[in-house]
PDB file of N, CA and C in Angstrom:
ATOM      1  N   MET C   1      45.629  55.174   3.611  1.00  0.00           N
ATOM      2  CA  MET C   1      45.690  53.876   3.386  1.00  0.00           C
ATOM      3  C   MET C   1      44.843  52.836   3.893  1.00  0.00           C
ATOM      4  N   PRO C   2      45.386  53.026   5.142  1.00  0.00           N
ATOM      5  CA  PRO C   2      44.315  52.169   5.971  1.00  0.00           C
ATOM      6  C   PRO C   2      42.826  52.360   5.542  1.00  0.00           C
ATOM      7  N   GLU C   3      42.217  53.146   5.500  1.00  0.00           N
ATOM      8  CA  GLU C   3      41.076  53.090   4.921  1.00  0.00           C
ATOM      9  C   GLU C   3      40.677  52.474   3.697  1.00  0.00           C
ATOM     10  N   SER C   4      41.271  52.647   3.038  1.00  0.00           N
ATOM     11  CA  SER C   4      40.987  51.878   1.618  1.00  0.00           C
ATOM     12  C   SER C   4      41.231  50.319   1.890  1.00  0.00           C
ATOM     13  N   SER C   5      42.148  50.041   2.872  1.00  0.00           N
ATOM     14  CA  SER C   5      42.496  48.618   3.409  1.00  0.00           C
ATOM     15  C   SER C   5      40.904  48.291   4.112  1.00  0.00           C
ATOM     16  N   LYS C   6      40.550  48.895   4.756  1.00  0.00           N
ATOM     17  CA  LYS C   6      39.539  48.506   5.719  1.00  0.00           C
ATOM     18  C   LYS C   6      38.226  48.488   4.679  1.00  0.00           C
ATOM     19  N   TYR C   7      38.182  49.346   3.472  1.00  0.00           N
ATOM     20  CA  TYR C   7      37.263  49.128   2.866  1.00  0.00           C
ATOM     21  C   TYR C   7      37.240  47.792   1.704  1.00  0.00           C
ATOM     22  N   ASP C   8      38.385  47.362   1.343  1.00  0.00           N
ATOM     23  CA  ASP C   8      38.464  46.345   0.551  1.00  0.00           C
ATOM     24  C   ASP C   8      38.511  45.315   1.472  1.00  0.00           C
ATOM     25  N   ILE C   9      38.612  45.300   2.685  1.00  0.00           N
ATOM     26  CA  ILE C   9      38.529  44.042   3.524  1.00  0.00           C
ATOM     27  C   ILE C   9      36.500  43.608   3.735  1.00  0.00           C
ATOM     28  N   PHE C  10      36.086  44.686   4.079  1.00  0.00           N
ATOM     29  CA  PHE C  10      34.785  44.901   3.934  1.00  0.00           C
ATOM     30  C   PHE C  10      33.810  44.601   2.783  1.00  0.00           C
ATOM     31  N   MET C  11      34.659  44.884   1.544  1.00  0.00           N
ATOM     32  CA  MET C  11      33.905  44.502   0.348  1.00  0.00           C
ATOM     33  C   MET C  11      33.931  42.986   0.515  1.00  0.00           C
ATOM     34  N   ASP C  12      35.337  42.531   0.592  1.00  0.00           N
ATOM     35  CA  ASP C  12      35.781  41.259   0.168  1.00  0.00           C
ATOM     36  C   ASP C  12      34.648  40.269   1.068  1.00  0.00           C
ATOM     37  N   GLU C  13      34.445  40.937   2.428  1.00  0.00           N
ATOM     38  CA  GLU C  13      33.665  39.704   3.392  1.00  0.00           C
ATOM     39  C   GLU C  13      32.097  40.212   3.002  1.00  0.00           C
ATOM     40  N   LEU C  14      31.878  41.268   2.152  1.00  0.00           N
ATOM     41  CA  LEU C  14      30.521  41.166   1.508  1.00  0.00           C
ATOM     42  C   LEU C  14      30.310  40.333   0.319  1.00  0.00           C
ATOM     43  N   VAL C  15      31.205  40.338  -0.379  1.00  0.00           N
ATOM     44  CA  VAL C  15      31.087  39.270  -1.512  1.00  0.00           C
ATOM     45  C   VAL C  15      31.190  38.410  -1.208  1.00  0.00           C
ATOM     46  N   SER C  16      32.011  37.741  -0.064  1.00  0.00           N
ATOM     47  CA  SER C  16      32.039  36.252   0.517  1.00  0.00           C
ATOM     48  C   SER C  16      30.636  35.839   0.592  1.00  0.00           C
ATOM     49  N   LEU C  17      30.166  36.819   1.887  1.00  0.00           N
ATOM     50  CA  LEU C  17      28.878  36.647   2.033  1.00  0.00           C
ATOM     51  C   LEU C  17      27.748  36.360   1.182  1.00  0.00           C
ATOM     52  N   GLU C  18      27.514  37.094   0.011  1.00  0.00           N
ATOM     53  CA  GLU C  18      26.675  37.137  -0.823  1.00  0.00           C
ATOM     54  C   GLU C  18      27.046  35.696  -1.651  1.00  0.00           C
ATOM     55  N   LYS C  19      28.268  35.014  -1.802  1.00  0.00           N
ATOM     56  CA  LYS C  19      28.354  33.759  -2.087  1.00  0.00           C
ATOM     57  C   LYS C  19      27.868  32.720  -1.479  1.00  0.00           C
ATOM     58  N   GLN C  20      27.948  33.571  -0.171  1.00  0.00           N
ATOM     59  CA  GLN C  20      27.453  31.996   0.749  1.00  0.00           C
ATOM     60  C   GLN C  20      25.790  32.128   0.443  1.00  0.00           C
ATOM     61  N   MET C  21      25.643  32.927   0.479  1.00  0.00           N
ATOM     62  CA  MET C  21      24.221  33.430   0.415  1.00  0.00           C
ATOM     63  C   MET C  21      23.221  32.660  -0.662  1.00  0.00           C
ATOM     64  N   GLY C  22      24.073  32.583  -1.674  1.00  0.00           N
ATOM     65  CA  GLY C  22      23.875  32.042  -2.868  1.00  0.00           C
ATOM     66  C   GLY C  22      23.865  30.825  -3.024  1.00  0.00           C
ATOM     67  N   VAL C  23      24.608  30.291  -2.255  1.00  0.00           N
ATOM     68  CA  VAL C  23      24.846  28.649  -2.167  1.00  0.00           C
ATOM     69  C   VAL C  23      23.548  28.154  -1.230  1.00  0.00           C
ATOM     70  N   PHE C  24      23.512  28.847  -0.152  1.00  0.00           N
ATOM     71  CA  PHE C  24      22.412  28.314   0.948  1.00  0.00           C
ATOM     72  C   PHE C  24      21.118  28.442   0.150  1.00  0.00           C
ATOM     73  N   ALA C  25      20.959  29.311  -0.707  1.00  0.00           N
ATOM     74  CA  ALA C  25      19.523  29.743  -1.369  1.00  0.00           C
ATOM     75  C   ALA C  25      19.520  28.472  -2.259  1.00  0.00           C
ATOM     76  N   GLN C  26      20.387  28.169  -3.347  1.00  0.00           N
ATOM     77  CA  GLN C  26      20.444  27.106  -4.111  1.00  0.00           C
ATOM     78  C   GLN C  26      20.318  25.981  -3.138  1.00  0.00           C
ATOM     79  N   LYS C  27      20.859  25.549  -2.136  1.00  0.00           N
ATOM     80  CA  LYS C  27      20.543  24.184  -1.688  1.00  0.00           C
ATOM     81  C   LYS C  27      18.988  24.091  -0.996  1.00  0.00           C
ATOM     82  N   GLY C  28      18.746  25.298  -0.677  1.00  0.00           N
ATOM     83  CA  GLY C  28      17.476  25.452   0.077  1.00  0.00           C
ATOM     84  C   GLY C  28      16.399  24.950  -1.067  1.00  0.00           C
ATOM     85  N   ASP C  29      16.541  26.114  -2.140  1.00  0.00           N
ATOM     86  CA  ASP C  29      15.883  25.336  -3.265  1.00  0.00           C
ATOM     87  C   ASP C  29      15.799  23.651  -3.720  1.00  0.00           C
ATOM     88  N   GLU C  30      17.117  23.251  -3.678  1.00  0.00           N
ATOM     89  CA  GLU C  30      17.205  21.495  -4.055  1.00  0.00           C
ATOM     90  C   GLU C  30      16.430  20.969  -3.212  1.00  0.00           C
ATOM     91  N   LEU C  31      16.222  21.527  -1.505  1.00  0.00           N
ATOM     92  CA  LEU C  31      15.928  20.739  -0.657  1.00  0.00           C
ATOM     93  C   LEU C  31      14.309  20.817  -0.651  1.00  0.00           C
ATOM     94  N   ALA C  32      13.854  21.626  -1.184  1.00  0.00           N
ATOM     95  CA  ALA C  32      12.511  22.130  -1.422  1.00  0.00           C
ATOM     96  C   ALA C  32      12.002  21.361  -2.425  1.00  0.00           C
ATOM     97  N   ASP C  33      12.552  20.941  -3.373  1.00  0.00           N
ATOM     98  CA  ASP C  33      12.323  20.237  -4.722  1.00  0.00           C
ATOM     99  C   ASP C  33      12.503  19.029  -4.394  1.00  0.00           C
ATOM    100  N   THR C  34      13.127  18.387  -3.441  1.00  0.00           N
ATOM    101  CA  THR C  34      13.557  17.219  -3.023  1.00  0.00           C
ATOM    102  C   THR C  34      12.156  16.791  -1.997  1.00  0.00           C
ATOM    103  N   ASN C  35      12.014  17.657  -1.107  1.00  0.00           N
ATOM    104  CA  ASN C  35      11.000  17.687  -0.263  1.00  0.00           C
ATOM    105  C   ASN C  35       9.412  17.456  -0.666  1.00  0.00           C
ATOM    106  N   SER C  36       9.417  18.233  -2.128  1.00  0.00           N
ATOM    107  CA  SER C  36       7.981  17.988  -2.758  1.00  0.00           C
ATOM    108  C   SER C  36       8.094  17.005  -3.262  1.00  0.00           C
ATOM    109  N   GLU C  37       8.939  16.376  -3.681  1.00  0.00           N
ATOM    110  CA  GLU C  37       9.142  14.942  -4.746  1.00  0.00           C
ATOM    111  C   GLU C  37       8.676  13.948  -3.682  1.00  0.00           C
ATOM    112  N   LEU C  38       9.418  14.136  -2.214  1.00  0.00           N
ATOM    113  CA  LEU C  38       8.982  13.187  -1.499  1.00  0.00           C
ATOM    114  C   LEU C  38       7.577  13.076  -1.048  1.00  0.00           C
ATOM    115  N   ARG C  39       6.897  13.989  -0.670  1.00  0.00           N
ATOM    116  CA  ARG C  39       5.659  14.277  -0.418  1.00  0.00           C
ATOM    117  C   ARG C  39       4.914  13.518  -1.429  1.00  0.00           C
ATOM    118  N   GLU C  40       5.282  13.703  -2.875  1.00  0.00           N
ATOM    119  CA  GLU C  40       4.283  12.845  -3.859  1.00  0.00           C
ATOM    120  C   GLU C  40       4.554  11.853  -3.442  1.00  0.00           C
ATOM    121  N   GLN C  41       5.650  11.346  -3.617  1.00  0.00           N
ATOM    122  CA  GLN C  41       5.752  10.033  -3.318  1.00  0.00           C
ATOM    123  C   GLN C  41       5.140   8.982  -2.362  1.00  0.00           C
ATOM    124  N   VAL C  42       4.971  10.028  -1.157  1.00  0.00           N
ATOM    125  CA  VAL C  42       4.489   9.252  -0.002  1.00  0.00           C
ATOM    126  C   VAL C  42       2.751   9.385  -0.445  1.00  0.00           C
ATOM    127  N   ASN C  43       2.329  10.290  -0.827  1.00  0.00           N
ATOM    128  CA  ASN C  43       0.994  10.164  -1.197  1.00  0.00           C
ATOM    129  C   ASN C  43       0.624   9.416  -2.206  1.00  0.00           C
ATOM    130  N   ARG C  44       1.333   8.682  -3.314  1.00  0.00           N
ATOM    131  CA  ARG C  44       1.149   7.594  -4.013  1.00  0.00           C
ATOM    132  C   ARG C  44       1.228   6.568  -3.163  1.00  0.00           C
ATOM    133  N   LEU C  45       2.499   6.193  -2.537  1.00  0.00           N
ATOM    134  CA  LEU C  45       2.447   5.101  -1.808  1.00  0.00           C
ATOM    135  C   LEU C  45       1.148   5.080  -0.852  1.00  0.00           C
ATOM    136  N   GLU C  46       0.653   5.999  -0.342  1.00  0.00           N
ATOM    137  CA  GLU C  46      -0.617   6.002   0.532  1.00  0.00           C
ATOM    138  C   GLU C  46      -1.735   5.470  -0.052  1.00  0.00           C
ATOM    139  N   GLU C  47      -1.708   6.043  -1.252  1.00  0.00           N
ATOM    140  CA  GLU C  47      -2.993   5.687  -2.072  1.00  0.00           C
ATOM    141  C   GLU C  47      -2.826   4.092  -2.442  1.00  0.00           C
ATOM    142  N   GLU C  48      -1.557   3.780  -3.114  1.00  0.00           N
ATOM    143  CA  GLU C  48      -1.516   2.382  -3.545  1.00  0.00           C
ATOM    144  C   GLU C  48      -1.844   1.462  -2.225  1.00  0.00           C
ATOM    145  N   ASN C  49      -1.357   1.997  -0.858  1.00  0.00           N
ATOM    146  CA  ASN C  49      -1.643   1.302   0.193  1.00  0.00           C
ATOM    147  C   ASN C  49      -3.022   0.888   0.539  1.00  0.00           C
ATOM    148  N   GLN C  50      -3.680   2.070   0.416  1.00  0.00           N
ATOM    149  CA  GLN C  50      -5.170   2.208   0.646  1.00  0.00           C
ATOM    150  C   GLN C  50      -5.993   0.885  -0.531  1.00  0.00           C
ATOM    151  N   ALA C  51      -5.407   1.271  -1.868  1.00  0.00           N
ATOM    152  CA  ALA C  51      -5.914   0.219  -2.741  1.00  0.00           C
ATOM    153  C   ALA C  51      -5.611  -1.124  -2.207  1.00  0.00           C
ATOM    154  N   LEU C  52      -4.525  -1.222  -1.766  1.00  0.00           N
ATOM    155  CA  LEU C  52      -4.077  -2.692  -1.504  1.00  0.00           C
ATOM    156  C   LEU C  52      -4.908  -3.365  -0.244  1.00  0.00           C
ATOM    157  N   LYS C  53      -5.173  -2.541   0.640  1.00  0.00           N
ATOM    158  CA  LYS C  53      -5.843  -2.996   1.850  1.00  0.00           C
ATOM    159  C   LYS C  53      -7.878  -3.184   1.220  1.00  0.00           C
ATOM    160  N   ASN C  54      -8.121  -2.282   0.460  1.00  0.00           N
ATOM    161  CA  ASN C  54      -9.210  -2.309  -0.071  1.00  0.00           C
ATOM    162  C   ASN C  54      -9.662  -4.070  -0.966  1.00  0.00           C
ATOM    163  N   LYS C  55      -8.104  -4.058  -1.513  1.00  0.00           N
ATOM    164  CA  LYS C  55      -8.245  -5.403  -2.031  1.00  0.00           C
ATOM    165  C   LYS C  55      -8.116  -6.659  -1.267  1.00  0.00           C
ATOM    166  N   ILE C  56      -7.837  -6.465  -0.094  1.00  0.00           N
ATOM    167  CA  ILE C  56      -7.443  -7.430   0.855  1.00  0.00           C
ATOM    168  C   ILE C  56      -8.776  -7.695   1.724  1.00  0.00           C
ATOM    169  N   LYS C  57      -9.661  -6.597   1.915  1.00  0.00           N
ATOM    170  CA  LYS C  57     -10.987  -6.667   2.303  1.00  0.00           C
ATOM    171  C   LYS C  57     -11.896  -7.540   1.615  1.00  0.00           C
ATOM    172  N   GLU C  58     -11.857  -7.164   0.248  1.00  0.00           N
ATOM    173  CA  GLU C  58     -12.730  -7.948  -1.039  1.00  0.00           C
ATOM    174  C   GLU C  58     -12.324  -9.260  -0.777  1.00  0.00           C
ATOM    175  N   ILE C  59     -11.110  -9.973  -0.884  1.00  0.00           N
ATOM    176  CA  ILE C  59     -10.735 -11.240  -0.770  1.00  0.00           C
ATOM    177  C   ILE C  59     -11.282 -11.965   0.286  1.00  0.00           C
ATOM    178  N   GLU C  60     -10.945 -11.242   1.597  1.00  0.00           N
ATOM    179  CA  GLU C  60     -11.482 -11.572   2.770  1.00  0.00           C
ATOM    180  C   GLU C  60     -13.011 -11.846   2.877  1.00  0.00           C
ATOM    181  N   LEU C  61     -13.538 -11.012   2.038  1.00  0.00           N
ATOM    182  CA  LEU C  61     -15.278 -11.195   2.103  1.00  0.00           C
ATOM    183  C   LEU C  61     -15.327 -12.362   1.279  1.00  0.00           C
ATOM    184  N   GLN C  62     -14.809 -12.521   0.133  1.00  0.00           N
ATOM    185  CA  GLN C  62     -15.212 -13.612  -1.037  1.00  0.00           C
ATOM    186  C   GLN C  62     -14.591 -14.742  -0.367  1.00  0.00           C
ATOM    187  N   LEU C  63     -13.711 -15.012   0.779  1.00  0.00           N
ATOM    188  CA  LEU C  63     -13.090 -16.137   1.385  1.00  0.00           C
ATOM    189  C   LEU C  63     -14.106 -16.223   2.346  1.00  0.00           C
ATOM    190  N   THR C  64     -14.701 -15.579   2.932  1.00  0.00           N
ATOM    191  CA  THR C  64     -15.757 -16.064   4.400  1.00  0.00           C
ATOM    192  C   THR C  64     -17.226 -15.978   3.604  1.00  0.00           C
ATOM    193  N   ALA C  65     -17.585 -15.400   2.455  1.00  0.00           N
ATOM    194  CA  ALA C  65     -19.031 -15.495   2.150  1.00  0.00           C
ATOM    195  C   ALA C  65     -19.490 -16.888   1.830  1.00  0.00           C
ATOM    196  N   PRO C  66     -18.844 -17.721   0.996  1.00  0.00           N
ATOM    197  CA  PRO C  66     -19.196 -19.105   1.015  1.00  0.00           C
ATOM    198  C   PRO C  66     -19.503 -19.991   2.145  1.00  0.00           C
ATOM    199  N   ALA C  67     -18.548 -19.690   3.239  1.00  0.00           N
ATOM    200  CA  ALA C  67     -18.910 -20.116   4.358  1.00  0.00           C
ATOM    201  C   ALA C  67     -19.970 -19.548   5.132  1.00  0.00           C
ATOM    202  N   ALA C  68     -20.367 -18.173   5.085  1.00  0.00           N
ATOM    203  CA  ALA C  68     -21.308 -17.708   5.479  1.00  0.00           C
ATOM    204  C   ALA C  68     -22.778 -18.119   5.128  1.00  0.00           C
ATOM    205  N   ASP C  69     -22.852 -18.546   3.480  1.00  0.00           N
ATOM    206  CA  ASP C  69     -23.937 -18.958   2.843  1.00  0.00           C
ATOM    207  C   ASP C  69     -24.337 -20.179   3.158  1.00  0.00           C
ATOM    208  N   GLY C  70     -23.283 -21.256   3.719  1.00  0.00           N
ATOM    209  CA  GLY C  70     -23.611 -22.523   3.918  1.00  0.00           C
ATOM    210  C   GLY C  70     -23.072 -23.488   3.140  1.00  0.00           C
ATOM    211  N   GLU C  71     -22.320 -22.711   2.195  1.00  0.00           N
ATOM    212  CA  GLU C  71     -21.668 -23.427   0.748  1.00  0.00           C
ATOM    213  C   GLU C  71     -20.323 -23.680   0.991  1.00  0.00           C
ATOM    214  N   LEU C  72     -20.014 -24.891   0.700  1.00  0.00           N
ATOM    215  CA  LEU C  72     -18.762 -25.763   0.851  1.00  0.00           C
ATOM    216  C   LEU C  72     -17.610 -25.257  -0.195  1.00  0.00           C
ATOM    217  N   PHE C  73     -18.411 -24.821  -1.541  1.00  0.00           N
ATOM    218  CA  PHE C  73     -17.689 -24.710  -2.782  1.00  0.00           C
ATOM    219  C   PHE C  73     -18.214 -23.575  -3.401  1.00  0.00           C
ATOM    220  N   ASP C  74     -17.235 -22.733  -3.660  1.00  0.00           N
ATOM    221  CA  ASP C  74     -17.929 -21.285  -4.879  1.00  0.00           C
ATOM    222  C   ASP C  74     -18.396 -22.092  -5.890  1.00  0.00           C
ATOM    223  N   ASN C  75     -19.472 -21.349  -6.117  1.00  0.00           N
ATOM    224  CA  ASN C  75     -20.378 -21.879  -7.279  1.00  0.00           C
ATOM    225  C   ASN C  75     -19.683 -21.868  -8.517  1.00  0.00           C
ATOM    226  N   SER C  76     -18.768 -21.115  -8.804  1.00  0.00           N
ATOM    227  CA  SER C  76     -18.087 -21.049 -10.233  1.00  0.00           C
ATOM    228  C   SER C  76     -17.054 -22.271 -10.266  1.00  0.00           C
ATOM    229  N   SER C  77     -16.453 -22.981  -9.377  1.00  0.00           N
ATOM    230  CA  SER C  77     -15.480 -23.588  -9.345  1.00  0.00           C
ATOM    231  C   SER C  77     -15.964 -25.388  -9.692  1.00  0.00           C
ATOM    232  N   ILE C  78     -17.481 -25.506  -9.266  1.00  0.00           N
ATOM    233  CA  ILE C  78     -17.824 -26.686  -9.473  1.00  0.00           C
ATOM    234  C   ILE C  78     -19.205 -26.621 -10.337  1.00  0.00           C
ATOM    235  N   SER C  79     -19.675 -27.381 -11.492  1.00  0.00           N
ATOM    236  CA  SER C  79     -20.773 -27.385 -12.276  1.00  0.00           C
ATOM    237  C   SER C  79     -21.814 -27.688 -11.296  1.00  0.00           C
ATOM    238  N   ALA C  80     -23.156 -27.475 -12.144  1.00  0.00           N
ATOM    239  CA  ALA C  80     -24.357 -27.773 -11.262  1.00  0.00           C
ATOM    240  C   ALA C  80     -24.437 -29.183 -11.025  1.00  0.00           C
ATOM    241  N   ASP C  81     -24.094 -29.817 -11.939  1.00  0.00           N
ATOM    242  CA  ASP C  81     -24.413 -31.427 -12.065  1.00  0.00           C
ATOM    243  C   ASP C  81     -23.530 -32.020 -10.874  1.00  0.00           C
ATOM    244  N   ASP C  82     -22.248 -31.496 -10.991  1.00  0.00           N
ATOM    245  CA  ASP C  82     -21.491 -32.057 -10.027  1.00  0.00           C
ATOM    246  C   ASP C  82     -21.814 -31.898  -8.719  1.00  0.00           C
ATOM    247  N   ARG C  83     -22.444 -30.609  -8.405  1.00  0.00           N
ATOM    248  CA  ARG C  83     -22.382 -30.347  -6.989  1.00  0.00           C
ATOM    249  C   ARG C  83     -23.880 -31.289  -6.624  1.00  0.00           C
ATOM    250  N   GLU C  84     -24.765 -31.660  -7.350  1.00  0.00           N
ATOM    251  CA  GLU C  84     -25.720 -32.418  -7.174  1.00  0.00           C
ATOM    252  C   GLU C  84     -25.336 -33.688  -6.704  1.00  0.00           C
ATOM    253  N   GLU C  85     -24.480 -34.220  -7.524  1.00  0.00           N
ATOM    254  CA  GLU C  85     -23.901 -35.411  -7.598  1.00  0.00           C
ATOM    255  C   GLU C  85     -22.935 -35.821  -6.108  1.00  0.00           C
ATOM    256  N   ILE C  86     -22.302 -34.792  -5.588  1.00  0.00           N
ATOM    257  CA  ILE C  86     -21.765 -34.842  -4.443  1.00  0.00           C
ATOM    258  C   ILE C  86     -22.535 -34.522  -3.192  1.00  0.00           C
ATOM    259  N   LYS C  87     -23.714 -33.687  -3.638  1.00  0.00           N
ATOM    260  CA  LYS C  87     -24.874 -33.721  -2.487  1.00  0.00           C
ATOM    261  C   LYS C  87     -25.484 -34.999  -2.267  1.00  0.00           C
ATOM    262  N   ASN C  88     -25.774 -35.729  -3.107  1.00  0.00           N
ATOM    263  CA  ASN C  88     -26.426 -37.259  -3.104  1.00  0.00           C
ATOM    264  C   ASN C  88     -25.144 -38.146  -2.467  1.00  0.00           C
ATOM    265  N   LYS C  89     -24.294 -37.863  -2.634  1.00  0.00           N
ATOM    266  CA  LYS C  89     -23.153 -38.852  -2.105  1.00  0.00           C
ATOM    267  C   LYS C  89     -23.157 -38.579  -0.589  1.00  0.00           C
ATOM    268  N   ILE C  90     -23.044 -37.319  -0.590  1.00  0.00           N
ATOM    269  CA  ILE C  90     -22.964 -36.936   0.991  1.00  0.00           C
ATOM    270  C   ILE C  90     -24.381 -37.363   1.483  1.00  0.00           C
ATOM    271  N   SER C  91     -25.312 -37.266   1.076  1.00  0.00           N
ATOM    272  CA  SER C  91     -26.752 -37.598   1.751  1.00  0.00           C
ATOM    273  C   SER C  91     -26.734 -39.469   2.032  1.00  0.00           C
ATOM    274  N   LYS C  92     -26.215 -40.118   1.065  1.00  0.00           N
ATOM    275  CA  LYS C  92     -25.958 -41.483   1.012  1.00  0.00           C
ATOM    276  C   LYS C  92     -25.259 -41.764   2.182  1.00  0.00           C
ATOM    277  N   LEU C  93     -24.102 -41.060   2.418  1.00  0.00           N
ATOM    278  CA  LEU C  93     -23.210 -41.477   3.615  1.00  0.00           C
ATOM    279  C   LEU C  93     -23.711 -41.017   4.700  1.00  0.00           C
ATOM    280  N   ILE C  94     -24.544 -40.271   5.053  1.00  0.00           N
ATOM    281  CA  ILE C  94     -25.287 -39.552   6.318  1.00  0.00           C
ATOM    282  C   ILE C  94     -26.021 -40.706   6.606  1.00  0.00           C
ATOM    283  N   SER C  95     -26.760 -41.407   5.699  1.00  0.00           N
ATOM    284  CA  SER C  95     -28.020 -42.385   5.924  1.00  0.00           C
ATOM    285  C   SER C  95     -26.980 -43.866   6.338  1.00  0.00           C
ATOM    286  N   LYS C  96     -25.904 -44.080   5.841  1.00  0.00           N
ATOM    287  CA  LYS C  96     -25.317 -45.517   6.042  1.00  0.00           C
ATOM    288  C   LYS C  96     -25.066 -45.054   7.854  1.00  0.00           C
ATOM    289  N   LEU C  97     -24.238 -43.890   7.993  1.00  0.00           N
ATOM    290  CA  LEU C  97     -23.707 -43.547   9.315  1.00  0.00           C
ATOM    291  C   LEU C  97     -25.000 -43.527  10.280  1.00  0.00           C
ATOM    292  N   ASP C  98     -26.266 -42.974   9.884  1.00  0.00           N
ATOM    293  CA  ASP C  98     -27.597 -43.087  10.810  1.00  0.00           C
ATOM    294  C   ASP C  98     -27.650 -44.370  10.700  1.00  0.00           C
ATOM    295  N   TYR C  99     -28.064 -45.069   9.829  1.00  0.00           N
ATOM    296  CA  TYR C  99     -28.267 -46.792   9.832  1.00  0.00           C
ATOM    297  C   TYR C  99     -27.249 -47.467  10.917  1.00  0.00           C
ATOM    298  N   HIS C 100     -25.941 -47.190  11.007  1.00  0.00           N
ATOM    299  CA  HIS C 100     -25.018 -47.920  11.726  1.00  0.00           C
ATOM    300  C   HIS C 100     -25.080 -47.492  13.077  1.00  0.00           C
ATOM    301  N   LEU C 101     -25.545 -46.262  13.323  1.00  0.00           N
ATOM    302  CA  LEU C 101     -25.382 -45.674  14.750  1.00  0.00           C
ATOM    303  C   LEU C 101     -26.554 -46.096  15.480  1.00  0.00           C
ATOM    304  N   ARG C 102     -27.737 -46.428  14.619  1.00  0.00           N
ATOM    305  CA  ARG C 102     -28.930 -46.870  14.811  1.00  0.00           C
ATOM    306  C   ARG C 102     -28.846 -48.441  15.425  1.00  0.00           C
ATOM    307  N   SER C 103     -28.040 -49.184  14.789  1.00  0.00           N
ATOM    308  CA  SER C 103     -28.136 -50.701  15.030  1.00  0.00           C
ATOM    309  C   SER C 103     -27.452 -51.216  15.924  1.00  0.00           C
TER     310      SER C 103
END
């Protein structure tokens, strides 16, 4: 009888180990799936981040471009007639200032 008892204990432990291995394998698969989903999310976020950085650069270039060209206003915000009128008014003001400084 002691032999069958040892055999039964051994088999019970073996079955228990098989169940634990099955649980660990299932958890490993779940972790692998979660890990791959997180990697995909990181890749999407990195692409979105790069796109936003590119947009920021474009906007910064648009903001600095009129100043670099020597223009005070964006061409699309003011019509050509209004720009000419503003230039004329500025020229008149400069002339008046010049006249007052010379006298």
